[in-house]
Structures are given as structure tokens and as C-alpha cells.
Amino acid sequence: MADRVKPRHRALAASSAGTALLLLLLTSCGNGISGHGDDKTIVGLVTKTDDNPFYVKMREGAQKKASQLGVDLRTFAGKGQADNDSQVKAIENLVAAGAKGILITPADSGAIIPAIERARKAGVMVVALDSPTEPASAVDATYATDNRLAGRMIGKWARARMDGKRPRVALLDLSSEQVKVDVLRDQGFLEGFGVDVRNPNRIGDERDSRIVGHEVTGANEEGGRDAMEKLLQKNGSINLVYTINEPTAAGAYQAVKAAGKQKDITIVSVDGGCPGVKNVAGGVIGATSMQFPVKMAAEGLAAVAEHAKDGGKGSGSSGPGFTNTGVSLITDTPVSGLDSQKSDWGLRHCWG
């Protein structure tokens, strides 16, 4: 007969082979993996998202350094600033692929710990970038901005600029999840401004009449605009706004301008991206703290490459600990006693 039925064991073998081939093609062509090499050391970079300019620049810096070091860099990203599940899966995939090291910007500094522990027990060196884990000793090393210092710098600047005025402060944060980087910047700002934060590791427990309120934004422009609109409806006397990052600041300014209050409200932020520095030059942002994502990626990757060169044996110590990759205050209205750079300098050193 022309249409003979295959024996069952042959059909299963063909099906298994086809499945294996399909999985191989999927792994080679997508799923967030780049830069395959047959005999190179595999290193993973896991960021919070793949579209935020900060992480885009970090990935570019890591790819450049990987090329210099002869490393096979494989990149993954979550679907949002707080997407822990995708980061866990990325770590598991990298361990299965035989990675010697993983660089990660943790979306949830606590929830990611079990996945990191499993990777380190498998002999993988894990390095945190941008945001520390909680506890920080959960990784071999951290290369990041001192985010509390970044917040303090804009807080001190704002305090000096508001001298003689009655401050009415709005704070536009990342999320309600008490994410580490969110807490450090928010609390650092308030400390710099002179607020008793009570618990420096928690947002929102301060009792200071100068604070109008906190709103979450998702650290993006649309969220910044919506949050600012809510707070202005709550209290139209706001004259100072802290923002988690510069896209949030840009959105906040849209709401401020729509309310006709752009001359009455000062906005401060953290990032150092080129669009944000341009907004400093344009008067949209009064001051921002610049961080250096390329340096984080390059130094972290170099540490992992050195680990692999030494044989990549074990990963049970806390390594060199925290390395501050630097922060600079950018403003065109400097204040006495606080080091800063103007926006023209910022445009020569910005990212994105």
C-alpha cells in the first residue's frame, strides 16, 4: 500500500529528532541569546528590560568588552522593571548552557537570590550590576552606582535651591515593591534634603509635613505623567519633584507644563542619559545624578573573564564586594559647597 503506517518506535524516533532539531533552531535564532561561539567562555548578561536606554547602553558596552576579551556573551532581558520570573529562567538557561559567569541587574533584589545561589553552587560566578542584591553577599561582586549617594546629591542640591521657600515635595518612585534601587534613590534624596526617613530601607514611612506624597511610575514617561497628574490633583502647591529616573522626569514635566506650573516646580532625577542631560540644558530637569552603565558592564565582564581564566573553580565567597562605578551631579545652576558639572560636560559623557 502507498500509505503504510510507520512502526511506532520509528515514529517516536523521528518525532524526537524533529523536536531536538526544532529546539536547536530556536536556541540559535532567538530567545534573547546572542554571540554564540564553539570554544569561547560563555558569559550571560541579564538586564531588567531590553528597551530602556540605560540597559541598551549597558548591553552595548558589554558586547564591546566581550569582543575585546574573546568572550561569548549571551544576553537576556525581563519584560519589565520588576519581572523576576524571566530573570530566573535566564539564569537557569545560562547554567544549563555551561556559562562561567552571569552579570545581572536584579529586578527583585531578594526574590532572585535562590536562583543566584543555585548558579553559584554550580560554580558560576555571579556579578550584580546597577542594583545590589539583598543581601549583597549573595553575589560574588557588585559593580554599580552608589544609588543612595546619587539620591543624596540631588537632595542636597534641591535643599539649597529651595532655601527661603516652603517646600512641598512630591516623590515619583518605581513601584510599590520596595525594590532596592528604588529605596536607595528615594531615601538618599530625602536624607540629602534633610528629612528624617525613620527606616532608611523603606519608602513611605517618613512623617514630614513637607512631603505631599509618593506615587509609582514604572520608571517610564507615561507613568511619570500619570503620577504627576494625580499628585497635582491632590495638592496644587507642589514645588519640588523627585523622580526615580529621567524618563519619569520627562513625563512629570508634561503634566507640570499642562497645569501651567513649569515656572513654579523644580524637578530632580537620577540617570545621566543624553535625553535627560538635554532636559537639564533645556530647564526641564533642575539637576540629575549621572551614572555610568558602560563602566559597570565592562568592569563586571572583566572580573568574570579573569575568574574563568583562573579555572572558574567554585563560587562560594563574596568576592571583592561593592565597586562604586561613579556618580556626577549635572546641573546648570550649581550651588555652593556641592561639586557639580554643567550640561555641556554632561553631554560629552552621557549615554543613550
mmCIF file of C-alpha atoms in Angstrom:
data_model
loop_
_atom_site.group_PDB
_atom_site.id
_atom_site.type_symbol
_atom_site.label_atom_id
_atom_site.label_comp_id
_atom_site.label_asym_id
_atom_site.label_seq_id
_atom_site.Cartn_x
_atom_site.Cartn_y
_atom_site.Cartn_z
ATOM 1 C CA MET A 1 0.000 0.000 0.000
ATOM 2 C CA ALA A 2 1.164 3.529 -0.723
ATOM 3 C CA ASP A 3 0.214 4.830 2.733
ATOM 4 C CA ARG A 4 1.808 2.328 5.073
ATOM 5 C CA VAL A 5 1.820 3.230 8.756
ATOM 6 C CA LYS A 6 5.323 3.510 10.256
ATOM 7 C CA PRO A 7 6.189 1.242 13.160
ATOM 8 C CA ARG A 8 5.557 3.075 16.444
ATOM 9 C CA HIS A 9 9.192 3.122 17.584
ATOM 10 C CA ARG A 10 10.300 4.656 14.288
ATOM 11 C CA ALA A 11 7.646 7.333 14.502
ATOM 12 C CA LEU A 12 8.744 8.182 18.012
ATOM 13 C CA ALA A 13 12.371 8.384 16.959
ATOM 14 C CA ALA A 14 11.527 10.687 14.089
ATOM 15 C CA SER A 15 9.391 12.836 16.364
ATOM 16 C CA SER A 16 12.190 13.088 18.966
ATOM 17 C CA ALA A 17 14.736 14.012 16.333
ATOM 18 C CA GLY A 18 12.427 16.667 14.926
ATOM 19 C CA THR A 19 11.824 18.111 18.369
ATOM 20 C CA ALA A 20 15.542 18.218 19.097
ATOM 21 C CA LEU A 21 16.199 19.972 15.789
ATOM 22 C CA LEU A 22 13.433 22.489 16.467
ATOM 23 C CA LEU A 23 14.839 23.260 19.927
ATOM 24 C CA LEU A 24 18.302 23.723 18.457
ATOM 25 C CA LEU A 25 16.989 26.146 15.855
ATOM 26 C CA LEU A 26 15.038 28.109 18.442
ATOM 27 C CA THR A 27 18.092 28.372 20.670
ATOM 28 C CA SER A 28 20.274 29.513 17.784
ATOM 29 C CA CYS A 29 17.878 32.036 16.304
ATOM 30 C CA GLY A 30 16.257 33.780 19.245
ATOM 31 C CA ASN A 31 15.206 33.586 22.870
ATOM 32 C CA GLY A 32 17.367 36.546 23.810
ATOM 33 C CA ILE A 33 20.696 34.802 23.094
ATOM 34 C CA SER A 34 23.474 36.407 21.113
ATOM 35 C CA GLY A 35 27.090 35.823 20.209
ATOM 36 C CA HIS A 36 27.475 32.017 20.125
ATOM 37 C CA GLY A 37 30.982 30.612 19.984
ATOM 38 C CA ASP A 38 32.143 26.973 19.999
ATOM 39 C CA ASP A 39 35.212 27.334 22.172
ATOM 40 C CA LYS A 40 34.755 30.669 23.939
ATOM 41 C CA THR A 41 33.934 31.240 27.583
ATOM 42 C CA ILE A 42 30.178 31.753 27.907
ATOM 43 C CA VAL A 43 29.066 34.744 29.968
ATOM 44 C CA GLY A 44 25.481 35.892 30.396
ATOM 45 C CA LEU A 45 24.102 39.396 30.773
ATOM 46 C CA VAL A 46 20.607 39.569 32.267
ATOM 47 C CA THR A 47 19.021 43.036 32.381
ATOM 48 C CA LYS A 48 15.640 44.204 33.635
ATOM 49 C CA THR A 49 14.396 45.188 30.161
ATOM 50 C CA ASP A 50 15.794 45.382 26.636
ATOM 51 C CA ASP A 51 14.318 48.756 25.642
ATOM 52 C CA ASN A 52 15.378 51.124 28.448
ATOM 53 C CA PRO A 53 18.282 53.258 27.101
ATOM 54 C CA PHE A 54 20.300 52.558 30.262
ATOM 55 C CA TYR A 55 20.225 48.805 29.674
ATOM 56 C CA VAL A 56 20.667 49.204 25.931
ATOM 57 C CA LYS A 57 23.897 51.100 26.567
ATOM 58 C CA MET A 58 24.973 48.584 29.207
ATOM 59 C CA ARG A 59 24.448 45.753 26.714
ATOM 60 C CA GLU A 60 26.413 47.614 24.037
ATOM 61 C CA GLY A 61 29.263 48.177 26.492
ATOM 62 C CA ALA A 62 29.244 44.510 27.491
ATOM 63 C CA GLN A 63 29.261 43.374 23.866
ATOM 64 C CA LYS A 64 32.225 45.609 23.074
ATOM 65 C CA LYS A 65 34.165 44.349 26.091
ATOM 66 C CA ALA A 66 33.252 40.754 25.283
ATOM 67 C CA SER A 67 34.692 41.162 21.780
ATOM 68 C CA GLN A 68 37.920 42.528 23.250
ATOM 69 C CA LEU A 69 38.199 39.637 25.719
ATOM 70 C CA GLY A 70 37.121 36.907 23.306
ATOM 71 C CA VAL A 71 34.076 36.028 25.391
ATOM 72 C CA ASP A 72 30.818 34.514 24.109
ATOM 73 C CA LEU A 73 28.250 36.953 25.531
ATOM 74 C CA ARG A 74 24.638 35.815 25.702
ATOM 75 C CA THR A 75 22.060 38.440 26.603
ATOM 76 C CA PHE A 76 18.634 38.151 28.195
ATOM 77 C CA ALA A 77 16.131 40.714 29.477
ATOM 78 C CA GLY A 78 12.975 40.746 31.526
ATOM 79 C CA LYS A 79 9.672 42.109 30.296
ATOM 80 C CA GLY A 80 9.612 44.960 32.817
ATOM 81 C CA GLN A 81 11.418 46.622 35.674
ATOM 82 C CA ALA A 82 10.051 44.099 38.205
ATOM 83 C CA ASP A 83 9.978 40.897 36.110
ATOM 84 C CA ASN A 84 11.799 38.424 38.353
ATOM 85 C CA ASP A 85 10.465 35.268 36.695
ATOM 86 C CA SER A 86 12.136 35.980 33.349
ATOM 87 C CA GLN A 87 15.442 36.620 35.102
ATOM 88 C CA VAL A 88 15.207 33.314 36.981
ATOM 89 C CA LYS A 89 14.622 31.467 33.698
ATOM 90 C CA ALA A 90 17.558 33.287 32.102
ATOM 91 C CA ILE A 91 19.884 32.200 34.914
ATOM 92 C CA GLU A 92 18.702 28.610 34.612
ATOM 93 C CA ASN A 93 19.267 28.643 30.846
ATOM 94 C CA LEU A 94 22.760 30.048 31.247
ATOM 95 C CA VAL A 95 23.735 27.490 33.872
ATOM 96 C CA ALA A 96 22.464 24.716 31.587
ATOM 97 C CA ALA A 97 24.488 26.178 28.712
ATOM 98 C CA GLY A 98 27.699 25.979 30.758
ATOM 99 C CA ALA A 99 28.186 29.682 31.454
ATOM 100 C CA LYS A 100 31.202 30.550 33.586
ATOM 101 C CA GLY A 101 29.719 33.850 34.722
ATOM 102 C CA ILE A 102 26.460 35.805 34.854
ATOM 103 C CA LEU A 103 26.064 39.575 35.063
ATOM 104 C CA ILE A 104 22.622 40.617 36.296
ATOM 105 C CA THR A 105 20.715 43.802 37.062
ATOM 106 C CA PRO A 106 18.270 42.276 39.553
ATOM 107 C CA ALA A 107 14.625 43.225 39.096
ATOM 108 C CA ASP A 108 13.855 41.970 42.606
ATOM 109 C CA SER A 109 16.917 42.050 44.826
ATOM 110 C CA GLY A 110 15.506 39.463 47.228
ATOM 111 C CA ALA A 111 13.383 37.138 45.081
ATOM 112 C CA ILE A 112 16.273 36.443 42.695
ATOM 113 C CA ILE A 113 18.509 35.061 45.484
ATOM 114 C CA PRO A 114 17.529 31.347 45.262
ATOM 115 C CA ALA A 115 18.337 31.275 41.526
ATOM 116 C CA ILE A 116 21.659 33.000 42.161
ATOM 117 C CA GLU A 117 22.512 30.549 44.935
ATOM 118 C CA ARG A 118 21.858 27.592 42.634
ATOM 119 C CA ALA A 119 24.077 29.121 39.953
ATOM 120 C CA ARG A 120 26.921 29.752 42.368
ATOM 121 C CA LYS A 121 26.701 26.208 43.745
ATOM 122 C CA ALA A 122 27.153 25.057 40.149
ATOM 123 C CA GLY A 123 30.416 27.017 40.015
ATOM 124 C CA VAL A 124 29.112 30.051 38.129
ATOM 125 C CA MET A 125 30.433 33.482 39.140
ATOM 126 C CA VAL A 126 27.510 35.887 39.572
ATOM 127 C CA VAL A 127 28.008 39.652 39.454
ATOM 128 C CA ALA A 128 25.313 42.247 40.181
ATOM 129 C CA LEU A 129 25.269 45.390 38.040
ATOM 130 C CA ASP A 130 23.451 48.667 38.779
ATOM 131 C CA SER A 131 21.364 47.307 41.690
ATOM 132 C CA PRO A 132 22.745 45.334 44.657
ATOM 133 C CA THR A 133 21.127 42.093 45.731
ATOM 134 C CA GLU A 134 19.712 41.682 49.203
ATOM 135 C CA PRO A 135 21.820 40.559 50.900
ATOM 136 C CA ALA A 136 24.718 41.952 48.895
ATOM 137 C CA SER A 137 26.835 38.920 49.821
ATOM 138 C CA ALA A 138 24.571 36.727 47.668
ATOM 139 C CA VAL A 139 26.750 37.561 44.661
ATOM 140 C CA ASP A 140 30.490 37.385 44.092
ATOM 141 C CA ALA A 141 30.750 41.106 43.359
ATOM 142 C CA THR A 142 28.685 44.211 42.640
ATOM 143 C CA TYR A 143 29.546 46.952 40.145
ATOM 144 C CA ALA A 144 27.091 49.803 40.459
ATOM 145 C CA THR A 145 26.329 53.409 41.168
ATOM 146 C CA ASP A 146 26.136 54.281 44.839
ATOM 147 C CA ASN A 147 22.431 54.988 44.437
ATOM 148 C CA ARG A 148 21.947 56.352 47.925
ATOM 149 C CA LEU A 149 24.743 58.838 47.241
ATOM 150 C CA ALA A 150 23.150 59.717 43.886
ATOM 151 C CA GLY A 151 19.913 60.485 45.721
ATOM 152 C CA ARG A 152 21.689 62.492 48.426
ATOM 153 C CA MET A 153 23.398 64.666 45.808
ATOM 154 C CA ILE A 154 20.147 65.804 44.188
ATOM 155 C CA GLY A 155 18.570 66.120 47.638
ATOM 156 C CA LYS A 156 21.315 68.465 48.822
ATOM 157 C CA TRP A 157 21.099 70.455 45.599
ATOM 158 C CA ALA A 158 17.316 70.774 45.956
ATOM 159 C CA ARG A 159 17.605 71.845 49.581
ATOM 160 C CA ALA A 160 19.959 74.659 48.626
ATOM 161 C CA ARG A 161 17.759 75.737 45.701
ATOM 162 C CA MET A 162 14.624 75.756 47.880
ATOM 163 C CA ASP A 163 16.235 77.923 50.553
ATOM 164 C CA GLY A 164 13.759 80.610 51.608
ATOM 165 C CA LYS A 165 10.743 78.737 50.157
ATOM 166 C CA ARG A 166 8.288 76.438 51.876
ATOM 167 C CA PRO A 167 8.934 73.068 50.175
ATOM 168 C CA ARG A 168 6.017 70.928 49.049
ATOM 169 C CA VAL A 169 7.629 67.718 47.824
ATOM 170 C CA ALA A 170 6.291 65.005 45.521
ATOM 171 C CA LEU A 171 8.180 61.736 45.039
ATOM 172 C CA LEU A 172 7.748 59.659 41.889
ATOM 173 C CA ASP A 173 9.092 56.176 42.597
ATOM 174 C CA LEU A 174 9.480 52.971 40.591
ATOM 175 C CA SER A 175 6.980 50.596 42.177
ATOM 176 C CA SER A 176 5.243 49.567 45.380
ATOM 177 C CA GLU A 177 7.538 46.549 45.776
ATOM 178 C CA GLN A 178 10.313 48.333 47.733
ATOM 179 C CA VAL A 179 12.860 47.466 45.010
ATOM 180 C CA LYS A 180 16.386 48.091 46.291
ATOM 181 C CA VAL A 181 17.443 50.728 43.747
ATOM 182 C CA ASP A 182 14.096 52.481 44.244
ATOM 183 C CA VAL A 183 14.584 52.605 48.012
ATOM 184 C CA LEU A 184 18.194 53.784 47.812
ATOM 185 C CA ARG A 185 17.468 56.717 45.497
ATOM 186 C CA ASP A 186 14.260 57.817 47.224
ATOM 187 C CA GLN A 187 15.695 57.611 50.727
ATOM 188 C CA GLY A 188 19.001 59.128 49.656
ATOM 189 C CA PHE A 189 17.144 62.115 48.191
ATOM 190 C CA LEU A 190 15.155 62.642 51.381
ATOM 191 C CA GLU A 191 18.279 62.324 53.545
ATOM 192 C CA GLY A 192 20.071 64.878 51.382
ATOM 193 C CA PHE A 193 17.083 67.175 51.619
ATOM 194 C CA GLY A 194 17.096 66.936 55.404
ATOM 195 C CA VAL A 195 14.119 64.666 56.058
ATOM 196 C CA ASP A 196 14.101 62.129 58.901
ATOM 197 C CA VAL A 197 13.431 58.959 56.893
ATOM 198 C CA ARG A 198 12.936 56.806 60.014
ATOM 199 C CA ASN A 199 13.729 53.452 58.342
ATOM 200 C CA PRO A 200 16.314 54.167 55.596
ATOM 201 C CA ASN A 201 15.486 50.841 53.948
ATOM 202 C CA ARG A 202 11.816 51.557 53.371
ATOM 203 C CA ILE A 203 9.945 54.075 51.214
ATOM 204 C CA GLY A 204 6.996 55.968 52.602
ATOM 205 C CA ASP A 205 7.248 55.698 56.405
ATOM 206 C CA GLU A 206 8.568 59.225 56.959
ATOM 207 C CA ARG A 207 6.408 61.772 58.783
ATOM 208 C CA ASP A 208 7.320 65.153 57.380
ATOM 209 C CA SER A 209 4.688 67.759 56.565
ATOM 210 C CA ARG A 210 6.754 68.959 53.611
ATOM 211 C CA ILE A 211 6.037 65.702 51.732
ATOM 212 C CA VAL A 212 2.823 65.732 49.700
ATOM 213 C CA GLY A 213 3.053 62.064 48.742
ATOM 214 C CA HIS A 214 4.604 59.208 46.786
ATOM 215 C CA GLU A 215 3.315 57.705 43.535
ATOM 216 C CA VAL A 216 4.647 54.775 41.492
ATOM 217 C CA THR A 217 5.522 55.196 37.831
ATOM 218 C CA GLY A 218 7.086 52.047 36.406
ATOM 219 C CA ALA A 219 10.108 54.287 35.758
ATOM 220 C CA ASN A 220 8.788 55.401 32.385
ATOM 221 C CA GLU A 221 7.487 58.568 30.776
ATOM 222 C CA GLU A 222 3.801 57.648 30.719
ATOM 223 C CA GLY A 223 3.929 56.578 34.359
ATOM 224 C CA GLY A 224 5.663 59.814 35.302
ATOM 225 C CA ARG A 225 2.983 61.899 33.646
ATOM 226 C CA ASP A 226 0.102 59.975 35.211
ATOM 227 C CA ALA A 227 1.663 60.020 38.691
ATOM 228 C CA MET A 228 2.361 63.745 38.497
ATOM 229 C CA GLU A 229 -1.209 64.449 37.434
ATOM 230 C CA LYS A 230 -2.502 62.526 40.467
ATOM 231 C CA LEU A 231 -0.269 64.363 42.899
ATOM 232 C CA LEU A 232 -1.092 67.778 41.439
ATOM 233 C CA GLN A 233 -4.776 66.982 41.831
ATOM 234 C CA LYS A 234 -4.051 66.065 45.435
ATOM 235 C CA ASN A 235 -2.078 69.226 46.144
ATOM 236 C CA GLY A 236 -1.592 72.071 43.693
ATOM 237 C CA SER A 237 1.089 73.714 45.830
ATOM 238 C CA ILE A 238 3.822 71.171 44.931
ATOM 239 C CA ASN A 239 7.058 72.969 44.071
ATOM 240 C CA LEU A 240 9.665 70.170 44.142
ATOM 241 C CA VAL A 241 9.532 66.770 42.443
ATOM 242 C CA TYR A 242 11.926 63.850 42.912
ATOM 243 C CA THR A 243 11.865 61.256 40.125
ATOM 244 C CA ILE A 244 13.350 57.752 40.052
ATOM 245 C CA ASN A 245 14.862 58.355 36.596
ATOM 246 C CA GLU A 246 14.893 60.787 33.678
ATOM 247 C CA PRO A 247 12.128 59.208 31.552
ATOM 248 C CA THR A 248 9.899 59.604 34.621
ATOM 249 C CA ALA A 249 11.059 63.211 34.928
ATOM 250 C CA ALA A 250 10.173 63.886 31.278
ATOM 251 C CA GLY A 251 6.661 62.560 31.855
ATOM 252 C CA ALA A 252 6.276 64.541 35.065
ATOM 253 C CA TYR A 253 7.239 67.704 33.217
ATOM 254 C CA GLN A 254 4.472 67.103 30.664
ATOM 255 C CA ALA A 255 1.918 67.127 33.484
ATOM 256 C CA VAL A 256 3.549 70.146 35.125
ATOM 257 C CA LYS A 257 3.511 72.083 31.853
ATOM 258 C CA ALA A 258 -0.087 71.095 31.121
ATOM 259 C CA ALA A 259 -1.007 72.548 34.522
ATOM 260 C CA GLY A 260 0.887 75.762 33.709
ATOM 261 C CA LYS A 261 3.256 75.279 36.661
ATOM 262 C CA GLN A 262 6.601 74.818 34.891
ATOM 263 C CA LYS A 263 7.958 78.041 36.394
ATOM 264 C CA ASP A 264 6.893 77.044 39.905
ATOM 265 C CA ILE A 265 8.104 73.438 40.112
ATOM 266 C CA THR A 266 11.675 72.103 40.204
ATOM 267 C CA ILE A 267 12.313 68.523 39.068
ATOM 268 C CA VAL A 268 15.337 66.426 40.046
ATOM 269 C CA SER A 269 16.339 62.963 38.878
ATOM 270 C CA VAL A 270 18.968 60.223 38.522
ATOM 271 C CA ASP A 271 20.397 58.659 35.341
ATOM 272 C CA GLY A 272 22.707 60.691 33.126
ATOM 273 C CA GLY A 273 21.226 59.614 29.809
ATOM 274 C CA CYS A 274 21.686 62.007 26.897
ATOM 275 C CA PRO A 275 17.947 62.862 26.658
ATOM 276 C CA GLY A 276 17.956 63.628 30.388
ATOM 277 C CA VAL A 277 21.055 65.812 30.187
ATOM 278 C CA LYS A 278 19.443 67.678 27.273
ATOM 279 C CA ASN A 279 16.463 68.245 29.564
ATOM 280 C CA VAL A 280 18.837 69.737 32.136
ATOM 281 C CA ALA A 281 20.147 72.075 29.435
ATOM 282 C CA GLY A 282 16.560 72.930 28.470
ATOM 283 C CA GLY A 283 15.430 73.665 32.009
ATOM 284 C CA VAL A 284 13.092 70.664 32.248
ATOM 285 C CA ILE A 285 15.215 68.992 34.944
ATOM 286 C CA GLY A 286 16.979 71.151 37.517
ATOM 287 C CA ALA A 287 19.648 68.596 38.398
ATOM 288 C CA THR A 288 20.383 64.935 37.770
ATOM 289 C CA SER A 289 22.917 62.454 39.113
ATOM 290 C CA MET A 290 24.802 60.809 36.242
ATOM 291 C CA GLN A 291 25.754 57.153 36.406
ATOM 292 C CA PHE A 292 27.959 55.130 34.054
ATOM 293 C CA PRO A 293 26.414 51.851 32.785
ATOM 294 C CA VAL A 294 29.178 51.062 30.295
ATOM 295 C CA LYS A 295 31.742 51.098 33.098
ATOM 296 C CA MET A 296 29.585 48.749 35.172
ATOM 297 C CA ALA A 297 29.338 46.254 32.330
ATOM 298 C CA ALA A 298 33.000 46.469 31.302
ATOM 299 C CA GLU A 299 34.383 46.045 34.824
ATOM 300 C CA GLY A 300 31.946 43.262 35.680
ATOM 301 C CA LEU A 301 32.748 41.370 32.488
ATOM 302 C CA ALA A 302 36.477 41.735 33.051
ATOM 303 C CA ALA A 303 36.072 40.244 36.544
ATOM 304 C CA VAL A 304 34.161 37.252 35.174
ATOM 305 C CA ALA A 305 36.720 36.720 32.388
ATOM 306 C CA GLU A 306 39.517 36.716 34.966
ATOM 307 C CA HIS A 307 37.581 34.204 37.061
ATOM 308 C CA ALA A 308 37.225 31.915 34.040
ATOM 309 C CA LYS A 309 40.915 32.324 33.185
ATOM 310 C CA ASP A 310 41.813 31.081 36.660
ATOM 311 C CA GLY A 311 39.851 27.921 36.011
ATOM 312 C CA GLY A 312 36.421 29.041 37.178
ATOM 313 C CA LYS A 313 36.517 26.753 40.170
ATOM 314 C CA GLY A 314 33.878 27.303 42.801
ATOM 315 C CA SER A 315 31.947 30.420 43.622
ATOM 316 C CA GLY A 316 31.494 30.367 47.341
ATOM 317 C CA SER A 317 32.953 33.666 48.529
ATOM 318 C CA SER A 318 31.621 37.200 48.436
ATOM 319 C CA GLY A 319 34.456 38.282 46.154
ATOM 320 C CA PRO A 320 35.632 41.897 46.043
ATOM 321 C CA GLY A 321 32.300 43.236 47.296
ATOM 322 C CA PHE A 322 30.860 46.552 46.120
ATOM 323 C CA THR A 323 32.643 48.630 43.486
ATOM 324 C CA ASN A 324 31.289 52.154 43.041
ATOM 325 C CA THR A 325 31.412 52.942 39.323
ATOM 326 C CA GLY A 326 30.937 56.645 39.937
ATOM 327 C CA VAL A 327 28.282 59.353 40.013
ATOM 328 C CA SER A 328 28.403 63.033 38.961
ATOM 329 C CA LEU A 329 25.887 65.794 39.647
ATOM 330 C CA ILE A 330 24.783 67.555 36.435
ATOM 331 C CA THR A 331 23.154 70.995 36.697
ATOM 332 C CA ASP A 332 23.380 74.387 35.043
ATOM 333 C CA THR A 333 22.573 76.109 38.348
ATOM 334 C CA PRO A 334 25.356 74.973 40.709
ATOM 335 C CA VAL A 335 25.107 75.581 44.440
ATOM 336 C CA SER A 336 27.844 76.453 46.890
ATOM 337 C CA GLY A 337 29.598 73.557 48.608
ATOM 338 C CA LEU A 338 28.392 70.850 46.216
ATOM 339 C CA ASP A 339 30.577 69.626 43.355
ATOM 340 C CA SER A 340 28.787 69.502 40.020
ATOM 341 C CA GLN A 341 29.259 69.606 36.264
ATOM 342 C CA LYS A 342 27.278 71.653 33.758
ATOM 343 C CA SER A 343 25.165 70.145 30.999
ATOM 344 C CA ASP A 344 27.795 70.701 28.289
ATOM 345 C CA TRP A 345 30.134 68.387 30.235
ATOM 346 C CA GLY A 346 27.230 66.015 30.750
ATOM 347 C CA LEU A 347 26.526 65.859 27.009
ATOM 348 C CA ARG A 348 30.120 64.784 26.399
ATOM 349 C CA HIS A 349 29.839 61.948 28.933
ATOM 350 C CA CYS A 350 26.213 60.860 28.721
ATOM 351 C CA TRP A 351 24.834 57.590 27.391
ATOM 352 C CA GLY A 352 21.838 56.620 25.280
#
